[in-house]
Amino acid sequence: MERDVAWWDQAVFYQVYVRSFADSDGDGVGDLEGIRGKLGYLELLGVDALWLTPFYRSPMADHGYDIADPRDVDPMFGTLGDFDVLLTEAHKRGIKVTVDVVPNHTSNTHAWFKSAMAAAPGSPERDRYIFRDGLGPRGDQPPNNWVSSFGGPAWTRVPDGQWYLHLFSPQQPDLNWANHEVAADLERTLRFWLDHGVDGFRIDVAHGMAKPPGLPDMDPRVNAIGPSEFYDPRFDNDRVHEIHQMIRKVLDEYPGTMAVGEIWVTDEKRLARYLRPDELHLAFNFRLVLTHFDADALRTAIERSLAVPKAAGAPATWTLGNHDVWRQVSRYGGGERGVRRARAMALVELALPGAVYLYNGEELGLGNVDIPPDAVADPRAKISGAEFGRDASRVPLPWEGDLPPFGFSRNPRTWLPMPASWASVTVEAQLEDPASTLSLYRRAIEIRKSHKAFRGDDLEWYGAPAGCFAFRRRGGGLVCALNTSASPIALPPGEVLLSSVPLVNGKLPPDAAAWLV
């Protein structure tokens, strides 16, 4: 029996990094009213749904992923009324709205954590988090060898001698998911936003909430950031599925709502468990983000990405970027080559069956920005001393004009500095240019949504020259060809619907992709 098709199965989602999308009040930081004012642009782009990064009350130690109150809007971003207006107007334009939830941790300014710090060891207040006595005769060593994804130990000692766990920054203490109050509070948060009318959630660190009994040491070979081939007790513990089952039960009471998980799990059998019928609707797939611009490697990534959701009876997902990774233009070499390759990969991504997640600004062909040392805002970069932090892909979007802040704000001092070189890639500069990256995205999304060739979830692969591939969607007949070689190639027979760059004598140039039927 075929699975019912839901609105998210083939949807094009657009991630709005709220701080960097549009600033309505002149403080140099994006906000909800700024997003509302740009809904016409998002409708013109043709996206089906938005994913909004956290806009909740927060001291902004991790720019909103350290949440002090998950059921209120931070004044930096507006009011709850502003959110309701944004939601209503998005729905009027046929755009769904999904929001972030962060169930792994809170801010250290959350009322619960303040109570825990004021309470004694062993108290009910401390049991909402993961407090432990230290090792060594004086308890001055952390309880285990876990490291933080931001660098350094994953434990911080408090004045009475105990330690608390934080898989991220010290300002983000991990919740204790063995405590029933924690689950009950997340359910209240989910229902709060669902009752306001949101269409779904993106679950941050969806593989990280449940901790293993006894908190055993981690293998020292485990990489502190990203997936690893070695066992990592910090993530993907079996009890996490009970949490997702609880989330799914809530969502099932609100027809037409969904959840997608941020799940850095490379074992395909374990990843498939998150997509069981009583858990998540979608799981983020990062294989394209982690794969170089190479036809053979990309084909392998696509085949493996399709296998897991197919086995679970769920849609695939695809993304090339987000607020935590380098922009694809820079990953693919930067400059003109990086733009050409990013345009080609946009067509590959949008040709594939399943849901697509775009990151704001990729439709403009933006690359990373070098942030001056005195302007670095990323706490992970500050803590770990990483040369390349996440700020590089979080710079505010350029909308119009010839000089910063390019219509993002009326304040020239934006929360991250904008490069003057972006004058040629503003929305205004690209909107009426048929050769622009923005026009390519608009046309690709339009064709994807309207052309019958995009039917079907199964692919078949053509034989192709070295450095190239071509696949066909069996249900509708769309063919997507990619050339990562150094020479032009002949295309399979058919009518060309769209190419990432103009064809040369009917051939597909290097660093390019095309759609045919």
Coordinates of C-alpha atoms in Angstrom, one line a residue:
M1 CA 0.0 0.0 0.0
E2 CA 1.4 3.4 -0.9
R3 CA 2.0 6.0 1.8
D4 CA -0.3 9.0 1.8
V5 CA 1.4 12.1 0.4
A6 CA 1.8 14.9 2.9
W7 CA 2.5 18.6 2.2
W8 CA 6.1 18.2 3.3
D9 CA 6.9 15.2 1.2
Q10 CA 8.2 17.3 -1.8
A11 CA 8.2 20.7 -0.1
V12 CA 10.9 23.3 -0.6
F13 CA 11.7 24.7 2.8
Y14 CA 13.6 27.9 3.3
Q15 CA 15.6 28.4 6.5
V16 CA 15.4 31.9 7.9
Y17 CA 18.3 32.6 10.2
V18 CA 16.2 35.2 12.0
R19 CA 19.1 37.4 13.1
S20 CA 20.3 37.9 9.6
F21 CA 17.2 38.0 7.3
A22 CA 15.8 41.5 7.7
D23 CA 15.8 44.2 10.5
S24 CA 12.7 46.3 10.9
D25 CA 13.6 48.4 13.9
G26 CA 17.1 49.6 13.2
D27 CA 19.0 47.8 15.9
G28 CA 21.2 45.9 13.4
V29 CA 19.7 42.5 14.2
G30 CA 17.0 40.8 12.1
D31 CA 13.5 40.3 13.6
L32 CA 10.0 38.9 13.1
E33 CA 8.6 42.0 11.6
G34 CA 11.5 42.1 9.2
I35 CA 10.5 38.6 8.0
R36 CA 6.9 39.6 7.6
G37 CA 8.0 42.5 5.4
K38 CA 9.8 40.1 3.1
L39 CA 7.0 37.5 2.7
G40 CA 6.4 38.8 -0.8
Y41 CA 10.0 38.0 -1.7
L42 CA 9.6 34.5 -0.3
E43 CA 6.3 34.0 -2.2
L44 CA 8.1 35.2 -5.4
L45 CA 10.9 32.7 -4.8
G46 CA 8.3 30.0 -4.6
V47 CA 9.1 28.2 -1.4
D48 CA 6.5 26.1 0.3
A49 CA 7.5 26.5 4.0
L50 CA 9.8 28.4 6.3
W51 CA 12.0 27.1 9.1
L52 CA 12.7 29.9 11.6
T53 CA 15.7 29.6 13.9
P54 CA 15.0 30.4 17.6
F55 CA 13.4 33.7 18.4
Y56 CA 12.6 32.9 22.0
R57 CA 13.7 34.7 25.2
S58 CA 17.5 34.2 25.5
P59 CA 20.6 35.9 26.7
M60 CA 22.0 35.1 23.3
A61 CA 25.1 33.3 24.5
D62 CA 24.6 31.0 21.5
H63 CA 22.5 33.4 19.5
G64 CA 19.1 32.0 20.6
Y65 CA 20.0 28.3 21.0
D66 CA 20.4 29.0 24.7
I67 CA 16.7 29.4 25.6
A68 CA 15.6 31.0 28.8
D69 CA 11.8 30.8 28.0
P70 CA 10.7 28.6 25.1
R71 CA 7.2 29.9 25.2
D72 CA 7.8 33.6 24.6
V73 CA 9.5 35.9 22.1
D74 CA 12.7 37.7 22.9
P75 CA 12.2 41.5 22.7
M76 CA 15.2 41.6 20.3
F77 CA 13.0 39.9 17.8
G78 CA 9.6 41.4 18.6
T79 CA 6.6 40.2 20.5
L80 CA 4.3 37.2 20.5
G81 CA 1.8 39.4 18.6
D82 CA 4.4 40.0 15.9
F83 CA 4.8 36.2 15.5
D84 CA 1.1 35.7 15.2
V85 CA 0.8 38.3 12.5
L86 CA 3.8 36.8 10.6
L87 CA 2.2 33.4 10.9
T88 CA -1.2 34.6 9.7
E89 CA 0.2 36.5 6.7
A90 CA 2.5 33.6 5.7
H91 CA -0.5 31.3 5.7
K92 CA -2.5 33.7 3.5
R93 CA 0.3 33.4 1.0
G94 CA 0.3 29.7 1.1
I95 CA 3.6 29.4 3.0
K96 CA 3.8 27.0 6.0
V97 CA 5.8 28.0 9.1
T98 CA 8.0 25.6 11.1
V99 CA 10.0 26.6 14.2
D100 CA 13.0 25.3 16.1
V101 CA 12.7 23.5 19.4
V102 CA 15.8 22.8 21.5
P103 CA 15.0 19.9 23.9
N104 CA 18.6 18.9 24.8
H105 CA 19.4 21.9 26.9
T106 CA 18.3 25.3 28.2
S107 CA 20.0 28.6 29.0
N108 CA 21.8 28.9 32.3
T109 CA 19.4 31.9 32.9
H110 CA 16.4 29.6 32.6
A111 CA 14.3 29.7 35.8
W112 CA 14.9 26.0 36.3
F113 CA 18.6 26.3 36.2
K114 CA 18.6 29.3 38.6
S115 CA 16.6 27.2 41.0
A116 CA 19.1 24.3 40.6
M117 CA 22.0 26.5 41.4
A118 CA 20.2 27.8 44.5
A119 CA 19.3 24.3 45.7
A120 CA 21.4 21.6 47.4
P121 CA 23.0 18.6 45.7
G122 CA 20.5 15.8 45.3
S123 CA 17.5 18.2 45.3
P124 CA 14.5 17.9 42.9
E125 CA 15.6 21.2 41.3
R126 CA 19.0 19.8 40.4
D127 CA 17.5 16.6 39.1
R128 CA 16.1 18.5 36.1
Y129 CA 19.7 18.8 34.9
I130 CA 22.7 16.5 35.0
F131 CA 24.7 17.3 38.1
R132 CA 27.3 14.9 39.4
D133 CA 30.1 14.8 42.0
G134 CA 33.6 15.1 40.6
L135 CA 36.4 12.5 40.5
G136 CA 39.5 12.5 42.6
P137 CA 40.0 12.9 46.4
R138 CA 38.7 16.4 46.3
G139 CA 36.2 16.0 43.5
D140 CA 38.1 18.5 41.4
Q141 CA 38.1 16.4 38.3
P142 CA 35.2 16.2 35.9
P143 CA 32.9 13.2 36.3
N144 CA 34.0 11.7 33.0
N145 CA 36.1 12.6 30.0
W146 CA 33.3 14.0 27.8
V147 CA 34.2 17.0 25.7
S148 CA 32.0 19.8 24.6
S149 CA 31.2 20.3 21.0
F150 CA 32.3 23.9 21.5
G151 CA 35.7 22.8 22.8
G152 CA 37.0 21.9 26.3
P153 CA 35.4 19.8 29.0
A154 CA 31.7 19.1 28.8
W155 CA 31.5 19.8 32.6
T156 CA 31.5 23.0 34.6
R157 CA 32.0 23.0 38.4
V158 CA 29.7 25.0 40.6
P159 CA 30.6 26.7 44.0
D160 CA 29.4 23.8 46.1
G161 CA 31.8 21.4 44.3
Q162 CA 29.4 19.5 42.0
W163 CA 29.6 19.6 38.2
Y164 CA 26.9 20.0 35.6
L165 CA 26.9 18.6 32.1
H166 CA 26.8 20.8 28.9
L167 CA 27.5 19.2 25.5
F168 CA 27.7 22.6 24.1
S169 CA 28.7 25.9 25.8
P170 CA 28.7 26.3 29.6
Q171 CA 25.8 28.6 29.2
Q172 CA 23.7 25.6 27.8
P173 CA 23.3 23.1 30.6
D174 CA 21.9 19.7 29.4
L175 CA 18.5 18.6 30.7
N176 CA 18.0 15.3 32.4
W177 CA 15.5 13.4 30.3
A178 CA 15.1 10.7 32.9
N179 CA 13.1 13.4 34.9
H180 CA 9.4 13.3 33.9
E181 CA 9.1 17.1 34.4
V182 CA 11.4 17.6 31.4
A183 CA 9.2 15.7 29.1
A184 CA 6.1 17.4 30.4
D185 CA 7.6 20.8 29.8
L186 CA 8.5 20.1 26.2
E187 CA 5.0 18.9 25.6
R188 CA 3.7 22.2 27.0
T189 CA 6.1 24.0 24.6
L190 CA 5.0 22.0 21.6
R191 CA 1.3 22.5 22.3
F192 CA 1.9 26.3 22.9
W193 CA 3.2 26.8 19.4
L194 CA 0.8 24.3 17.8
D195 CA -2.1 26.2 19.4
H196 CA -0.7 29.4 17.8
G197 CA -0.9 27.6 14.5
V198 CA 2.7 26.6 13.5
D199 CA 2.9 23.8 11.0
G200 CA 5.8 21.9 12.5
F201 CA 9.1 21.8 14.2
R202 CA 12.8 21.4 13.5
I203 CA 14.3 19.5 16.5
D204 CA 17.7 20.6 17.4
V205 CA 20.2 17.9 18.3
A206 CA 17.5 15.3 17.9
H207 CA 19.9 12.5 18.6
G208 CA 21.3 14.0 21.8
M209 CA 18.7 14.2 24.6
A210 CA 19.0 10.7 26.2
K211 CA 22.2 9.9 28.0
P212 CA 23.6 6.4 28.7
P213 CA 23.3 4.9 32.2
G214 CA 26.4 5.7 34.3
L215 CA 27.7 8.3 31.8
P216 CA 30.7 6.1 30.6
D217 CA 33.8 7.7 29.2
M218 CA 33.9 8.4 25.5
D219 CA 36.5 6.8 23.1
P220 CA 39.3 9.4 22.9
R221 CA 39.3 9.0 19.1
V222 CA 35.8 10.5 18.8
N223 CA 35.8 13.8 17.0
A224 CA 34.2 16.4 19.3
I225 CA 32.3 18.0 16.4
G226 CA 30.3 16.0 13.8
P227 CA 29.9 12.3 13.1
S228 CA 32.5 9.7 14.0
E229 CA 33.1 6.0 13.2
F230 CA 33.8 5.4 16.9
Y231 CA 31.1 4.9 19.5
D232 CA 30.1 8.2 21.1
P233 CA 28.1 7.7 24.3
R234 CA 27.0 11.3 24.2
F235 CA 24.6 10.8 21.3
D236 CA 22.1 8.4 19.7
N237 CA 21.2 6.4 22.8
D238 CA 18.2 4.1 22.5
R239 CA 16.0 6.0 25.0
V240 CA 16.0 9.0 22.7
H241 CA 13.3 7.2 20.7
E242 CA 10.9 7.3 23.6
I243 CA 11.2 11.1 23.4
H244 CA 10.4 11.2 19.7
Q245 CA 7.5 8.9 20.2
M246 CA 6.1 11.4 22.8
I247 CA 6.6 14.3 20.3
R248 CA 4.9 12.3 17.6
K249 CA 1.8 11.6 19.8
V250 CA 1.4 15.3 20.3
L251 CA 1.8 16.1 16.6
D252 CA -0.7 13.5 15.7
E253 CA -3.3 15.4 17.6
Y254 CA -2.8 18.4 15.2
P255 CA -3.4 17.1 11.7
G256 CA -1.1 18.4 9.0
T257 CA 1.8 19.1 11.3
M258 CA 5.3 17.6 11.2
A259 CA 8.7 17.3 12.7
V260 CA 12.2 17.0 11.2
G261 CA 15.2 16.1 13.3
E262 CA 18.8 17.3 13.2
I263 CA 20.4 13.9 13.5
W264 CA 24.2 13.4 13.0
V265 CA 24.1 9.6 12.8
T266 CA 26.0 7.9 10.1
D267 CA 25.0 4.3 10.8
E268 CA 22.1 3.8 8.3
K269 CA 20.2 1.2 10.3
R270 CA 20.3 3.4 13.4
L271 CA 19.3 6.5 11.5
A272 CA 16.3 4.7 10.0
R273 CA 14.9 4.1 13.5
Y274 CA 14.2 7.9 13.8
L275 CA 11.9 7.6 10.8
R276 CA 9.6 4.8 12.1
P277 CA 5.9 5.5 11.8
D278 CA 5.6 6.6 15.4
E279 CA 8.6 9.0 15.4
L280 CA 9.9 11.7 13.1
H281 CA 8.4 12.6 9.8
L282 CA 11.7 13.7 8.3
A283 CA 15.4 13.4 9.2
F284 CA 17.9 15.9 8.0
N285 CA 20.4 14.4 5.5
F286 CA 23.8 16.0 5.6
R287 CA 25.5 13.8 3.0
L288 CA 25.5 16.4 0.3
V289 CA 26.9 18.9 2.7
L290 CA 29.8 16.6 3.5
T291 CA 30.5 15.5 -0.1
H292 CA 33.0 17.2 -2.4
F293 CA 32.1 18.3 -5.9
D294 CA 32.8 15.0 -7.5
A295 CA 30.3 13.0 -9.6
D296 CA 31.2 9.6 -8.2
A297 CA 31.2 10.7 -4.6
L298 CA 27.9 12.6 -5.1
R299 CA 26.2 9.6 -6.7
T300 CA 27.2 7.4 -3.8
A301 CA 25.9 10.1 -1.4
I302 CA 22.6 10.3 -3.2
E303 CA 22.1 6.5 -3.4
R304 CA 22.9 6.1 0.3
S305 CA 20.6 9.1 1.2
L306 CA 17.7 7.5 -0.6
A307 CA 18.1 4.1 0.9
V308 CA 17.4 5.0 4.6
P309 CA 14.1 6.9 4.1
K310 CA 12.9 4.4 1.5
A311 CA 13.4 1.5 4.0
A312 CA 11.6 3.4 6.6
G313 CA 8.7 4.5 4.3
A314 CA 9.5 8.2 4.8
P315 CA 10.5 11.0 2.3
A316 CA 14.1 11.8 1.7
T317 CA 15.5 15.2 2.6
W318 CA 18.2 17.2 0.9
T319 CA 20.2 20.3 1.9
L320 CA 23.5 21.9 0.8
G321 CA 23.8 24.5 3.6
N322 CA 22.7 25.8 7.0
H323 CA 23.7 28.3 9.7
D324 CA 26.4 25.9 11.1
V325 CA 28.4 25.1 8.0
W326 CA 30.3 26.9 5.3
R327 CA 28.3 28.2 2.4
Q328 CA 28.5 26.0 -0.6
V329 CA 30.0 28.6 -2.9
S330 CA 33.0 28.7 -0.5
R331 CA 33.1 24.9 0.0
Y332 CA 33.3 24.4 -3.8
G333 CA 36.3 26.6 -4.2
G334 CA 35.0 30.2 -3.9
G335 CA 34.9 32.8 -6.6
E336 CA 33.4 32.2 -10.0
R337 CA 34.2 28.4 -9.8
G338 CA 32.4 28.2 -6.5
V339 CA 29.3 30.0 -7.8
R340 CA 29.2 27.8 -11.0
R341 CA 29.4 24.6 -8.9
A342 CA 26.9 25.8 -6.3
R343 CA 24.4 26.6 -9.2
A344 CA 25.0 23.1 -10.6
M345 CA 24.4 21.5 -7.2
A346 CA 21.2 23.5 -6.7
L347 CA 19.8 21.8 -9.8
V348 CA 20.9 18.4 -8.6
E349 CA 19.3 19.0 -5.2
L350 CA 16.0 20.3 -6.6
A351 CA 15.8 17.4 -9.1
L352 CA 15.8 14.8 -6.3
P353 CA 12.7 13.3 -4.8
G354 CA 11.9 14.4 -1.3
A355 CA 11.9 17.6 0.8
V356 CA 14.6 20.3 0.1
Y357 CA 15.9 22.7 2.7
L358 CA 17.4 25.9 1.3
Y359 CA 19.5 28.2 3.6
N360 CA 18.8 32.0 3.3
G361 CA 21.2 33.6 0.9
E362 CA 22.2 30.6 -1.1
E363 CA 19.7 31.7 -3.8
L364 CA 21.8 34.8 -4.1
G365 CA 25.0 32.8 -4.6
L366 CA 26.6 34.2 -1.4
G367 CA 29.9 32.8 -0.2
N368 CA 31.5 33.0 3.2
V369 CA 32.6 36.3 4.6
D370 CA 35.9 36.9 6.4
I371 CA 35.0 38.3 9.8
P372 CA 37.6 40.7 11.4
P373 CA 38.8 39.3 14.8
D374 CA 37.3 42.1 16.7
A375 CA 33.8 41.4 15.2
V376 CA 33.7 37.6 15.8
A377 CA 30.4 36.7 17.5
D378 CA 30.3 32.9 17.3
P379 CA 30.7 31.5 20.8
R380 CA 32.1 28.2 19.5
A381 CA 34.9 30.0 17.7
K382 CA 35.6 32.0 20.8
I383 CA 35.8 29.0 23.1
S384 CA 37.6 26.6 20.8
G385 CA 39.8 29.1 19.0
A386 CA 38.7 27.7 15.7
E387 CA 40.1 29.7 12.8
F388 CA 36.8 29.5 10.8
G389 CA 33.7 29.9 13.0
R390 CA 30.1 29.9 12.0
D391 CA 29.9 33.7 11.6
A392 CA 31.2 33.3 8.0
S393 CA 27.8 31.9 6.8
R394 CA 25.6 34.0 9.1
V395 CA 26.3 37.5 7.7
P396 CA 23.0 39.5 7.1
L397 CA 21.4 39.3 3.7
P398 CA 21.9 42.1 1.1
W399 CA 18.6 43.4 -0.3
E400 CA 19.3 46.6 -2.2
G401 CA 21.5 49.5 -2.9
D402 CA 25.3 49.9 -3.5
L403 CA 26.7 50.0 0.1
P404 CA 26.3 48.1 3.4
P405 CA 23.9 47.5 5.0
F406 CA 22.2 47.0 1.6
G407 CA 18.7 47.5 2.9
F408 CA 19.0 44.8 5.6
S409 CA 18.7 47.6 8.3
R410 CA 18.7 51.3 8.5
N411 CA 21.6 50.9 11.0
P412 CA 25.0 50.7 9.3
R413 CA 26.3 48.7 12.3
T414 CA 24.8 45.3 11.7
W415 CA 25.4 42.5 14.2
L416 CA 28.0 41.0 11.8
P417 CA 29.7 43.3 9.2
M418 CA 28.6 43.1 5.6
P419 CA 31.2 43.3 2.8
A420 CA 31.0 46.1 0.3
S421 CA 31.6 43.5 -2.5
W422 CA 28.1 42.3 -2.1
A423 CA 26.7 45.2 -4.1
S424 CA 26.5 43.0 -7.2
V425 CA 24.6 40.2 -5.5
T426 CA 21.8 42.0 -3.8
V427 CA 18.2 40.9 -4.4
E428 CA 17.6 44.1 -6.2
A429 CA 20.6 43.5 -8.5
Q430 CA 19.6 40.0 -9.4
L431 CA 15.8 40.1 -9.5
E432 CA 15.4 41.2 -13.1
D433 CA 18.6 39.5 -14.4
P434 CA 17.6 36.3 -16.2
A435 CA 21.2 35.0 -15.8
S436 CA 21.4 35.6 -12.1
T437 CA 21.6 32.9 -9.4
L438 CA 18.3 34.2 -7.9
S439 CA 16.6 33.8 -11.3
L440 CA 18.0 30.3 -11.6
Y441 CA 16.5 29.3 -8.2
R442 CA 13.1 30.9 -9.0
R443 CA 12.9 29.1 -12.3
A444 CA 14.0 25.8 -10.9
I445 CA 11.5 25.9 -8.0
E446 CA 8.7 26.9 -10.4
I447 CA 9.5 24.0 -12.8
R448 CA 9.9 21.6 -9.9
K449 CA 6.4 22.5 -8.5
S450 CA 4.6 22.5 -11.9
H451 CA 6.2 20.0 -14.2
K452 CA 4.9 16.4 -14.3
A453 CA 8.4 15.1 -14.9
F454 CA 9.1 15.5 -11.2
R455 CA 6.9 12.6 -10.2
G456 CA 8.2 9.4 -8.6
D457 CA 10.5 8.6 -5.7
D458 CA 12.8 6.1 -7.6
L459 CA 15.9 6.9 -9.7
E460 CA 17.6 5.1 -12.5
W461 CA 21.2 6.0 -13.5
Y462 CA 22.5 6.4 -17.0
G463 CA 26.0 5.4 -18.1
A464 CA 28.1 8.6 -18.2
P465 CA 31.6 9.8 -19.0
A466 CA 34.1 9.9 -16.2
G467 CA 33.4 12.8 -13.9
C468 CA 29.7 13.0 -14.8
F469 CA 26.4 11.4 -13.9
A470 CA 22.8 11.4 -15.1
F471 CA 19.8 10.1 -13.3
R472 CA 16.2 9.8 -14.3
R473 CA 13.1 10.0 -12.1
R474 CA 11.2 6.9 -13.1
G475 CA 7.7 8.2 -12.3
G476 CA 7.8 11.4 -14.3
G477 CA 10.8 11.1 -16.6
L478 CA 13.0 14.0 -15.5
V479 CA 16.6 13.6 -16.3
C480 CA 19.3 15.5 -14.3
A481 CA 22.9 15.5 -15.7
L482 CA 25.9 16.8 -13.8
N483 CA 29.4 17.5 -15.2
T484 CA 32.2 17.7 -12.6
S485 CA 34.9 16.9 -15.2
A486 CA 37.1 19.4 -17.0
S487 CA 35.6 18.9 -20.5
P488 CA 32.1 19.6 -22.0
I489 CA 29.9 16.6 -22.4
A490 CA 27.1 15.5 -24.7
L491 CA 23.7 15.4 -22.9
P492 CA 21.3 12.5 -23.0
P493 CA 18.6 12.9 -25.7
G494 CA 15.7 15.1 -24.7
E495 CA 14.3 18.6 -24.3
V496 CA 16.4 20.8 -22.0
L497 CA 14.2 22.4 -19.4
L498 CA 16.9 24.3 -17.5
S499 CA 20.7 24.4 -17.2
S500 CA 22.8 26.0 -14.5
V501 CA 24.9 27.8 -17.2
P502 CA 24.3 28.2 -20.9
L503 CA 25.1 25.1 -23.0
V504 CA 28.0 25.3 -25.5
N505 CA 27.2 23.9 -28.9
G506 CA 24.6 21.8 -27.2
K507 CA 27.0 20.3 -24.7
L508 CA 27.1 20.7 -20.9
P509 CA 30.2 22.7 -19.8
P510 CA 32.3 21.7 -16.8
D511 CA 31.0 22.6 -13.4
A512 CA 27.4 22.6 -14.7
A513 CA 24.1 20.7 -14.5
A514 CA 21.0 20.5 -16.7
W515 CA 17.4 19.2 -16.6
L516 CA 15.9 17.3 -19.5
V517 CA 12.8 15.4 -20.4

